[in-house]
Coordinates of C-alpha atoms in Angstrom, one line a residue:
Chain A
X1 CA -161.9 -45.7 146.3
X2 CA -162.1 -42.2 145.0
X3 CA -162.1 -39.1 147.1
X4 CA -163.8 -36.0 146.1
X5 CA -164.1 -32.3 148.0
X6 CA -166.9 -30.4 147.2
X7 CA -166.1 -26.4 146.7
X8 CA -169.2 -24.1 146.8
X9 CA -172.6 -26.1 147.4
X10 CA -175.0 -24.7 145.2
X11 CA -177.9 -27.0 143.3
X12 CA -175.0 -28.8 141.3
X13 CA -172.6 -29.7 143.9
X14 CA -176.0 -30.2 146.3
X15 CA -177.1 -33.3 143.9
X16 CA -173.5 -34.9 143.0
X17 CA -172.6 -34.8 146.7
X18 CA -175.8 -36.6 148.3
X19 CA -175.8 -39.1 145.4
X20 CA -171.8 -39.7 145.6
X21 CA -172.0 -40.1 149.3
X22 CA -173.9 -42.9 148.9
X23 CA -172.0 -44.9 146.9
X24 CA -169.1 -47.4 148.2
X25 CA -166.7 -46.9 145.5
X26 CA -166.2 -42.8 146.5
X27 CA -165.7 -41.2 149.4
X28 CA -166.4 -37.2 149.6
X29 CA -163.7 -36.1 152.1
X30 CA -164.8 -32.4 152.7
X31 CA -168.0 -29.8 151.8
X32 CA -166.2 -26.3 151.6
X33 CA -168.4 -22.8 151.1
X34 CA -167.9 -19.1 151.7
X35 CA -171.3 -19.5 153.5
X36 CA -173.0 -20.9 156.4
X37 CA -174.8 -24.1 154.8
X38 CA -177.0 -26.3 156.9
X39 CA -176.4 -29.5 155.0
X40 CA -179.6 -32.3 154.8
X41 CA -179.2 -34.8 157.1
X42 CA -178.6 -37.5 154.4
X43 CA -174.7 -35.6 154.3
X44 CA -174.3 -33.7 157.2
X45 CA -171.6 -36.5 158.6
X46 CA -169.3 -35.0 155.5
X47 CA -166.3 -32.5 157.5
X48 CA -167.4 -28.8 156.5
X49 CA -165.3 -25.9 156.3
X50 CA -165.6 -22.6 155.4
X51 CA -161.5 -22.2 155.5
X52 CA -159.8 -23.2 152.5
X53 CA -156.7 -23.3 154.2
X54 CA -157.8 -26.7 155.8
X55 CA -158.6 -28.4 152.7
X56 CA -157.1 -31.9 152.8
X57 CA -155.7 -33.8 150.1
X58 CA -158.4 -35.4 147.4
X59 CA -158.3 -37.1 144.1
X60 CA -160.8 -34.7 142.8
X61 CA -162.4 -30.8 144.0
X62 CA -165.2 -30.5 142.0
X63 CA -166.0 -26.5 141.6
X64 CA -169.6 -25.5 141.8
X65 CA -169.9 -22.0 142.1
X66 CA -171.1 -18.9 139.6
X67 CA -169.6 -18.9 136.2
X68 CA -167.8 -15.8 136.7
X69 CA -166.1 -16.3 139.9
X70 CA -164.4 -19.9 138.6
X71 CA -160.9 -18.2 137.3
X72 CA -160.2 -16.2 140.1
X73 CA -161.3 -19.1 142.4
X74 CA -159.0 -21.7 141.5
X75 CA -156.4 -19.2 141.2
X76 CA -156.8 -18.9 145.2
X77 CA -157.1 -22.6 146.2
X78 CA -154.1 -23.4 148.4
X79 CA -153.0 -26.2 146.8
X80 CA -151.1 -27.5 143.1
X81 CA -151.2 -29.9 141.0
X82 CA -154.5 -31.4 142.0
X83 CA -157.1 -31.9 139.7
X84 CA -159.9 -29.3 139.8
X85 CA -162.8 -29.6 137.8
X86 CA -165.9 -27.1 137.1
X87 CA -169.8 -28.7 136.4
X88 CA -170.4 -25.2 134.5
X89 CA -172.3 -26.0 130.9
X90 CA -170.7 -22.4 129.5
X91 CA -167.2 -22.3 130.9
X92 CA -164.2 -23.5 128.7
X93 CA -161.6 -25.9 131.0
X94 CA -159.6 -23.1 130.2
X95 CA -160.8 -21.0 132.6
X96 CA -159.7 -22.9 135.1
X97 CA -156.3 -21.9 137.2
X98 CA -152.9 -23.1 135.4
X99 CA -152.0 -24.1 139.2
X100 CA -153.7 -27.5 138.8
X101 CA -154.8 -30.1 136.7
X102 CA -158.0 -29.1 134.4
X103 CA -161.3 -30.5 134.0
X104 CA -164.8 -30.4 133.8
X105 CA -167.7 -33.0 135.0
X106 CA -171.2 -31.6 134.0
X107 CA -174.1 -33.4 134.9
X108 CA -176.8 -32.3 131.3
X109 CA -179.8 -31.9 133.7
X110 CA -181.9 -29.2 135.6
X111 CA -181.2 -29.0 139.3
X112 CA -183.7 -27.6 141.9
X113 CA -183.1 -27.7 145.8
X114 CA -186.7 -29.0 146.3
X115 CA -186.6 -31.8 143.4
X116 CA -184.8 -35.2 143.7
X117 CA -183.4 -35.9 140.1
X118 CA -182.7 -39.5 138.3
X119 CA -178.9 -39.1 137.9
X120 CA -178.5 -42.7 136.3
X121 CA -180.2 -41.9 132.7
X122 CA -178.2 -38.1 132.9
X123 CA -176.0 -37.8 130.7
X124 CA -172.5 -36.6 132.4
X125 CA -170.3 -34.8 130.0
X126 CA -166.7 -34.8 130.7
X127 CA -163.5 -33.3 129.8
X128 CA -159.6 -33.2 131.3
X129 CA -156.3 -31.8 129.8
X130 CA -154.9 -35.7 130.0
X131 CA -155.9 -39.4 129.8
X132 CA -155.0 -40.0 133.3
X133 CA -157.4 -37.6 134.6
X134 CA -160.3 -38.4 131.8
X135 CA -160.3 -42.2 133.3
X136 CA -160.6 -41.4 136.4
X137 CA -163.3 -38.6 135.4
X138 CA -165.1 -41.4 133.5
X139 CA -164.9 -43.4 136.6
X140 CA -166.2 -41.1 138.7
X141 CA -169.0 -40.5 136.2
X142 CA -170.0 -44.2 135.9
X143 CA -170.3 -44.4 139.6
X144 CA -173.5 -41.6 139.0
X145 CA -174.6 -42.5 135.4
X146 CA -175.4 -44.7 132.8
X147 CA -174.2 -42.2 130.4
X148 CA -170.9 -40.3 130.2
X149 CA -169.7 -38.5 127.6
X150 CA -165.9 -36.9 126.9
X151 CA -166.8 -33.3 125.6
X152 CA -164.4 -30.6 124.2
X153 CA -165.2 -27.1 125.9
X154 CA -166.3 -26.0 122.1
X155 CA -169.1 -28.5 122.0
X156 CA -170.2 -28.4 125.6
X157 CA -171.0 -24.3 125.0
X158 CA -173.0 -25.4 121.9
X159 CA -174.8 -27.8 123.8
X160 CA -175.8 -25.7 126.7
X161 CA -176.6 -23.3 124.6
X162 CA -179.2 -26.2 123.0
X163 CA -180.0 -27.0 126.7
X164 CA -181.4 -23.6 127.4
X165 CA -183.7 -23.6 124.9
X166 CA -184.9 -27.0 125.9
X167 CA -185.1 -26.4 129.3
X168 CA -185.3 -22.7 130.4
X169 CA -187.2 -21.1 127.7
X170 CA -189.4 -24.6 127.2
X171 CA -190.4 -23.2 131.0
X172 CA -191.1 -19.9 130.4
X173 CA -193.7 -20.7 127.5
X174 CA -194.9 -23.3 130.0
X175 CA -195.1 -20.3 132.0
X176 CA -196.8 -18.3 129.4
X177 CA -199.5 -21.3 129.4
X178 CA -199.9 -20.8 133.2
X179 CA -200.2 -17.1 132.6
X180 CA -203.1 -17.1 129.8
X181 CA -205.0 -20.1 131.4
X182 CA -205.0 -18.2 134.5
X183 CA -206.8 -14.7 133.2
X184 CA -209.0 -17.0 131.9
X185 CA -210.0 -18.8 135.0
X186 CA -209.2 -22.1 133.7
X187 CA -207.0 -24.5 135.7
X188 CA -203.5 -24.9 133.9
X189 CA -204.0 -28.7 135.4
X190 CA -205.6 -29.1 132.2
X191 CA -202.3 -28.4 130.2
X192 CA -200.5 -30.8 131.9
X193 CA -201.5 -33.9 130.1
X194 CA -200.8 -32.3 126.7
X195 CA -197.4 -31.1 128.0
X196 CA -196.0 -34.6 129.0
X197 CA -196.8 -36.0 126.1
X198 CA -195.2 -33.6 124.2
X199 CA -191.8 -33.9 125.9
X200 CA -192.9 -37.9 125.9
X201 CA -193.5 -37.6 121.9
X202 CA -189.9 -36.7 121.1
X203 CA -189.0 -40.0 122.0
X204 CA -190.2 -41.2 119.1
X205 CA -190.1 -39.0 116.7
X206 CA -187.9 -35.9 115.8
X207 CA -188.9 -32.9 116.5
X208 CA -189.4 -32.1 113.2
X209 CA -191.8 -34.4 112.8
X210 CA -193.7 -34.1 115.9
X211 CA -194.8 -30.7 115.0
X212 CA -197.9 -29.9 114.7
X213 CA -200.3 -26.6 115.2
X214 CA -201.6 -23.9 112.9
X215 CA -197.9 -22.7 112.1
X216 CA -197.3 -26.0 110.7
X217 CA -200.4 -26.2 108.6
X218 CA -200.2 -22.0 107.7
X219 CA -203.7 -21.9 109.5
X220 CA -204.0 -17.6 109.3
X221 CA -207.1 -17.9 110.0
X222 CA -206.1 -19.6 113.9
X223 CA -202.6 -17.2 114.6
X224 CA -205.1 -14.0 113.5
X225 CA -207.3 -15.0 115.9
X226 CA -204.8 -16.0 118.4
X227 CA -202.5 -12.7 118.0
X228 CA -205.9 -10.6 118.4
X229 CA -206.6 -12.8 122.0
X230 CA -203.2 -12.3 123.5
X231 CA -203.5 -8.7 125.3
X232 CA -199.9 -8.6 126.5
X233 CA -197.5 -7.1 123.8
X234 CA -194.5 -9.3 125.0
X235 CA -196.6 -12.8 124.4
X236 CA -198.1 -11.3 121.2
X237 CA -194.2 -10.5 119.9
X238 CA -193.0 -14.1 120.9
X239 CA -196.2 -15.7 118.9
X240 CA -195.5 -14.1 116.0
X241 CA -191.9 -14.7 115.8
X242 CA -192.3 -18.6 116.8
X243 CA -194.9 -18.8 114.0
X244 CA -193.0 -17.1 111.3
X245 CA -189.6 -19.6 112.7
X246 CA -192.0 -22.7 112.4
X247 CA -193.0 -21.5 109.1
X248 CA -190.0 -20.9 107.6
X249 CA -188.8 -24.2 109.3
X250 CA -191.4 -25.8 107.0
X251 CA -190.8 -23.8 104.2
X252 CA -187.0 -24.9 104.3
X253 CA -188.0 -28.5 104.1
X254 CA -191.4 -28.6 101.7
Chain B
X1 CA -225.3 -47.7 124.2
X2 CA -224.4 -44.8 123.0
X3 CA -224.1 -44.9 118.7
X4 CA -221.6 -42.6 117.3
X5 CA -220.9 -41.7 113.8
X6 CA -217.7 -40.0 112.3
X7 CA -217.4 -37.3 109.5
X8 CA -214.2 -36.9 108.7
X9 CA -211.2 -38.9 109.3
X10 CA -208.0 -36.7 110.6
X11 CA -205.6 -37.8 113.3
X12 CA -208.5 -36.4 116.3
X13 CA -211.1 -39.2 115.1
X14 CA -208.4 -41.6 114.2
X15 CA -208.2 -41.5 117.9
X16 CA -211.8 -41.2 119.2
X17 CA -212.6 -43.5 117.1
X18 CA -210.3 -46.4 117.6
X19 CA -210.6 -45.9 121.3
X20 CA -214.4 -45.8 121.4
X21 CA -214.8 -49.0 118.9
X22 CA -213.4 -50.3 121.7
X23 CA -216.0 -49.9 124.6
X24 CA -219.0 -51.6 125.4
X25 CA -220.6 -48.5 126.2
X26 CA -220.3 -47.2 122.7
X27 CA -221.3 -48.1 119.3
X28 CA -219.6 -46.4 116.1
X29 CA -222.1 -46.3 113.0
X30 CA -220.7 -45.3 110.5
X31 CA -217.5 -43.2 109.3
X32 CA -217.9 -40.4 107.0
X33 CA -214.9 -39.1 104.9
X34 CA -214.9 -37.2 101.3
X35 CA -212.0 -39.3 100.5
X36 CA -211.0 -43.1 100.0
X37 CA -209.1 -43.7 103.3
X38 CA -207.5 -47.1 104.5
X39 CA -208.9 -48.3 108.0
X40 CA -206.4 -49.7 110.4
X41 CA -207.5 -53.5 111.3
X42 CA -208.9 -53.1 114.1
X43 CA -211.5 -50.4 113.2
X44 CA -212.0 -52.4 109.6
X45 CA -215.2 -53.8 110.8
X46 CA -217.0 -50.2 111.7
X47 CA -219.2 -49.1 107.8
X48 CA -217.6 -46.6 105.7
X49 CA -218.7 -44.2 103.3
X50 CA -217.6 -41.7 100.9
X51 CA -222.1 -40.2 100.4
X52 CA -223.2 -37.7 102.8
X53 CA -226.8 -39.1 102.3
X54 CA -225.7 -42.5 102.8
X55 CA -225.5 -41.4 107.0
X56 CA -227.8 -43.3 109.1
X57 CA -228.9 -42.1 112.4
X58 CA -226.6 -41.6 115.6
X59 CA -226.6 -40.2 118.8
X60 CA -223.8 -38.0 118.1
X61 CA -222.1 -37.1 115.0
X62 CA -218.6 -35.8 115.4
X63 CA -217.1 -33.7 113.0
X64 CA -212.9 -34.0 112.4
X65 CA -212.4 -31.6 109.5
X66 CA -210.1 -28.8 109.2
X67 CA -211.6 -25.4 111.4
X68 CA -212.4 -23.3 108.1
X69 CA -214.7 -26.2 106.7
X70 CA -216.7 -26.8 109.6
X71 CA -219.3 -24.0 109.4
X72 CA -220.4 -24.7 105.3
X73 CA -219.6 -28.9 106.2
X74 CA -222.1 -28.8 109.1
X75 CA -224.3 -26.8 107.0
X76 CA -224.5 -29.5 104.1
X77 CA -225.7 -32.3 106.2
X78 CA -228.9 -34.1 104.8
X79 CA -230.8 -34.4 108.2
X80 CA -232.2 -31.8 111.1
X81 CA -232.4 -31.6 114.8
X82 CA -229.6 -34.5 115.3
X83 CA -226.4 -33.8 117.9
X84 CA -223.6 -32.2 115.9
X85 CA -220.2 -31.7 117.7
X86 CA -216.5 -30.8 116.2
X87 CA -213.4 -31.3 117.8
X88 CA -211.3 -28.1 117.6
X89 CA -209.8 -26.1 120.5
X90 CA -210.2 -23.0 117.9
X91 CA -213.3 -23.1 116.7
X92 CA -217.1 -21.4 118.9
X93 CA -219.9 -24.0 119.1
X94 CA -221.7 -21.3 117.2
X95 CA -219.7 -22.2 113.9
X96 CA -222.1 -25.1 113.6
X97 CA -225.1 -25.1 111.8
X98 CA -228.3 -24.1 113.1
X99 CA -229.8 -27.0 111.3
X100 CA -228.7 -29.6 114.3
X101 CA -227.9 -29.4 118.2
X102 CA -224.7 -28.0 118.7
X103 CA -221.8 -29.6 120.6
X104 CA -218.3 -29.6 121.2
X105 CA -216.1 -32.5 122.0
X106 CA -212.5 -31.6 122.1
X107 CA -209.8 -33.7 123.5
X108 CA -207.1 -31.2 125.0
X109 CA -203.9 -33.8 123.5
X110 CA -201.6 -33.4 120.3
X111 CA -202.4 -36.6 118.3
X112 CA -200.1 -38.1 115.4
X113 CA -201.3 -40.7 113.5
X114 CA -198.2 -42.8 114.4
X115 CA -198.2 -42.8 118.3
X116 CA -200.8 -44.4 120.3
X117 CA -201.8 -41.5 122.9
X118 CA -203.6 -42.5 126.5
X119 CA -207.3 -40.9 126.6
X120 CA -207.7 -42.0 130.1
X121 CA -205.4 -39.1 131.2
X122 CA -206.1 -36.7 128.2
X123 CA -209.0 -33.8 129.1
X124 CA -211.9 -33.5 127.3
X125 CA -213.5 -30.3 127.0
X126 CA -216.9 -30.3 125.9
X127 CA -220.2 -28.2 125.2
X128 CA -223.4 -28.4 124.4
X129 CA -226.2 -26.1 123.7
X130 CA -228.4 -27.4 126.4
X131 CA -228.1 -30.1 129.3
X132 CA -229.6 -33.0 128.0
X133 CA -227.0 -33.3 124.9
X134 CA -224.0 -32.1 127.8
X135 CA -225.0 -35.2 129.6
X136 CA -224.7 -37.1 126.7
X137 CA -221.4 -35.7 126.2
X138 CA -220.3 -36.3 129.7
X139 CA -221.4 -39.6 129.2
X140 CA -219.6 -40.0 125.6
X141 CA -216.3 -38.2 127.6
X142 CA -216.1 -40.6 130.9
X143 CA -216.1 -43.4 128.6
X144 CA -212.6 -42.8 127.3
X145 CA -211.0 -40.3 130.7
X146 CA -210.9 -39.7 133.7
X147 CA -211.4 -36.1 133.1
X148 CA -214.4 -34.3 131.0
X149 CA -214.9 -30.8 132.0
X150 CA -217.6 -28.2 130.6
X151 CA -215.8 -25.4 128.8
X152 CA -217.4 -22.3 127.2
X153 CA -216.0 -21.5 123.8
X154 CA -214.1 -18.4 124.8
X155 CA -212.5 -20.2 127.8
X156 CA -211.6 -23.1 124.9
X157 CA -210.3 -20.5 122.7
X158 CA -208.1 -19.4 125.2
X159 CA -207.0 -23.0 126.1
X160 CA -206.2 -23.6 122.8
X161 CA -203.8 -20.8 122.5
X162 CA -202.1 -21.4 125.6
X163 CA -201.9 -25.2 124.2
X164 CA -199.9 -23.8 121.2
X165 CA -197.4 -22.0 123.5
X166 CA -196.6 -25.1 126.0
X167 CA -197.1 -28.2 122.7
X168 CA -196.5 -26.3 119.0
X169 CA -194.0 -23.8 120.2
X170 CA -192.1 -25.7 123.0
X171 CA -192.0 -28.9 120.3
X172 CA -190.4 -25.9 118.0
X173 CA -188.0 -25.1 120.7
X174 CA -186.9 -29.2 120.7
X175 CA -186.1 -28.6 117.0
X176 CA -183.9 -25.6 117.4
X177 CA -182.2 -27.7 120.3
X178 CA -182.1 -30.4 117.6
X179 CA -180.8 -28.1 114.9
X180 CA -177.8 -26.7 117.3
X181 CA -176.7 -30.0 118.3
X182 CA -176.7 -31.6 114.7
X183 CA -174.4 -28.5 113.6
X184 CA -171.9 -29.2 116.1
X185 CA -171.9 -32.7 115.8
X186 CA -173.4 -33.7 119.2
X187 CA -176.1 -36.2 119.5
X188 CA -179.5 -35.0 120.5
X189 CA -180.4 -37.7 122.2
X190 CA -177.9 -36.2 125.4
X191 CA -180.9 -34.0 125.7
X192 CA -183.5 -35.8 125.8
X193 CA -183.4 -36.5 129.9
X194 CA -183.0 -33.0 130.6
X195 CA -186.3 -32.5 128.2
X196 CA -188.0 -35.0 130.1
X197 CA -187.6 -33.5 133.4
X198 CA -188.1 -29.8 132.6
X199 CA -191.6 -31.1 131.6
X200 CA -191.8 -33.3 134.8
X201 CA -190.5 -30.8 137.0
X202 CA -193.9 -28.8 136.7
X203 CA -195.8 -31.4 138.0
X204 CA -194.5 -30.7 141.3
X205 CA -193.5 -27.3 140.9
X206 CA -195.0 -23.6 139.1
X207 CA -193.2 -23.1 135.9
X208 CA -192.2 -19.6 137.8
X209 CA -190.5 -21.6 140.7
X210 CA -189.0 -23.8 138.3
X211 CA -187.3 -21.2 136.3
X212 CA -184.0 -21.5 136.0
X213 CA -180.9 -20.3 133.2
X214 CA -178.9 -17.5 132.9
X215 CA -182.0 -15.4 131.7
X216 CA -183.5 -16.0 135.3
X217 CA -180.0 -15.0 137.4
X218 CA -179.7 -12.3 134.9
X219 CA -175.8 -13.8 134.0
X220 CA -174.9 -11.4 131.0
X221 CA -171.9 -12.8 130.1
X222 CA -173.6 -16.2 129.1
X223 CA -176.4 -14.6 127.5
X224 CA -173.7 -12.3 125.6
X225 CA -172.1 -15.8 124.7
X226 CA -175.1 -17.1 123.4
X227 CA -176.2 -14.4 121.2
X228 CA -172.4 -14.9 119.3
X229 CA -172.7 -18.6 119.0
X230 CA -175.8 -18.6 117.7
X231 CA -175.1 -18.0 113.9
X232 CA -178.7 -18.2 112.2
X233 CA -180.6 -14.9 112.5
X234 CA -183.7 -16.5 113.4
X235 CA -182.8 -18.2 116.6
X236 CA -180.5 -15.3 117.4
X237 CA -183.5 -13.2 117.6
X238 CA -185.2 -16.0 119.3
X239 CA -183.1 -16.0 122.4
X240 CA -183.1 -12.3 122.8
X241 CA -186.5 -12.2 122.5
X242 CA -187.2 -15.4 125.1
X243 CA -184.5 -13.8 127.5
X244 CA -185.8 -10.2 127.6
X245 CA -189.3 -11.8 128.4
X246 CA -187.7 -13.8 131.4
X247 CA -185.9 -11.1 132.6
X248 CA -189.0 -9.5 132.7
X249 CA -191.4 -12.0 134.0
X250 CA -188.4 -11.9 137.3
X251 CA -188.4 -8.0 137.1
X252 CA -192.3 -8.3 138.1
X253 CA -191.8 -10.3 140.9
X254 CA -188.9 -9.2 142.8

């Protein structure tokens, strides 16, 4: 049986908490936060506290709070030589207070309060400053995931730095789409189609050569046309320069 | 019965056509291309030729040729007063040649000659220069989806450039992800789940609700990081240009 304490209850902590109380071979002792939290009824026999004074004894805390406030945070737990891990993408295990042992257990997936996610096929990227503490991470993770993954701090940053443009900027031309089809009075609905299989495509084939579109085939004649339809300076800018990065991407490689 | 003839043979009537050989509804003619092309088996049976004047009479001709050829191809066909559609998001209905009745059939989905796509879901967009050949059309469309919708061209042109920001552009945003990963020696595949819920998420959610990334909680110090891992001038650039349109978007609406 592993114990785990939960400190800070944002999106992060939210998932790994209602999916690890569930699950016989952990127990999640206590929920700590700065703030009032009403917790979902799923988790709301886990002890709360709002003290960290009356933390208890666990074999893991697992931080999920801003990336900026980690240091100074796990400089003031009450406690040593415990092992404290962050779920932060961008945050080296260096950050983390000298006081206890180091490590880091991030789930690779996007987290929203309103969306139940499928934390079996995410991948769970792990690191700790010894073996003891990377088994029982990888423990920990296999309990959650089909998928975990030991991960030096260098190549986690590199990979969330891959992750947001996968995932957050992916959404914002999504919301671009949403944007354009709207003015229009068309219903995005119809988008939605050609966006799941795109995502769906990749599983297939590489990105590369999934693409497609008049970048790909240096249709002018199309990105004139399209350039001269967007009204909004900021869209036109990011056509232009995603057209000349395909392009050159192509270029590269013909 | 509904007869059907293809002129031209790209990855769009690759896929019409091999789905509508299927149905008992539908009868393909004949398919048209200027060059020798290799028919899969199970569209073998259906007449080829290479001679414009060998076409016999159809219902509806559909036209799969690249946008710039469409007007002068349309133009050069030996017969009058027939139904004449294209395919293309980009191109008006007016492009075609007055010689025939115009139409547009265009299936809103990113084909590749190598994946198998599902019609039933994929919208089809059509026009037609008066109601008796937009029956036909409806008719031609509910064989293969569930959704056919009547689309003007200048609400398809717009479609079509929203469908290059959320498919060409967001497949181009996989291949940076790709590129990142591959440089530091990470598998890509660990981001393929997050891939396939960002695109999910929007089902349930507006891409503006589920925004999410430093960009969005307006967390310099990532972004800062970012900027200084990314090494290639291109994608640096990129990220600025994606963030600052975020951080914009969020400006708006608080």
């Amino acid at each position: 049986m592993i114990t785990v304490t939960f400190l800070g209850f944002g999106n992060v902590n939210h998932h790994l908490c209602t999916a690890l109380h569930k699950k016989q071979q952990v127990s999640v002792k206590q929920i700590y936060s700065r703030n009032n939290i009403r917790l979902s009824s799923e988790i709301d026999s886990i002890p709360f506290t709002r003290q960290l004074s009356q933390l208890q004894p666990a074999d893991v805390y697992i931080i999920g709070i801003p990336d900026d406030a980690i240091a100074s945070f796990s400089e003031a737990l009450p406690f040593r030589d415990k092992l404290v891990v962050h779920t932060s993408g961008g945050v080296t295990m260096e950050t983390l207070s000298e006081k206890n042992r180091k490590g880091v257990f991030y789930p690779l997936q996007t987290f929203s309060k309103e969306r139940a996610v499928n934390l079996k096929t995410t991948p769970i990227c792990i690191e700790a400053g010894n073996e003891k503490d990377r088994n029982l991470l990888q423990k920990l993770g296999v309990v959650l995931s089909h998928q975990v993954v030991s991960i030096s701090s260098e190549e986690r940053a590199k990979l969330h730095l891959a992750a947001v443009f996968v995932n957050n900027f992916v959404n914002h031309l999504y919301a671009i789409g949403a944007d354009i089809t709207s003015q229009s009075g068309v219903p995005f609905e119809l988008l939605k189609p050609l966006i799941a299989e795109t995502a769906r495509k990749i599983e297939d084939l590489s990105p590369s050569e999934a693409q497609t579109g008049p970048a790909r085939r240096k249709d002018l004649n199309t990105i004139e046309k399209h350039v001269h339809l967007l009204h909004d300076s900021r869209y036109k800018e990011l056509y232009k320069l995603l057209t000349e990065s395909i392009q050159k991407s192509y270029g590269k490689k013909l």
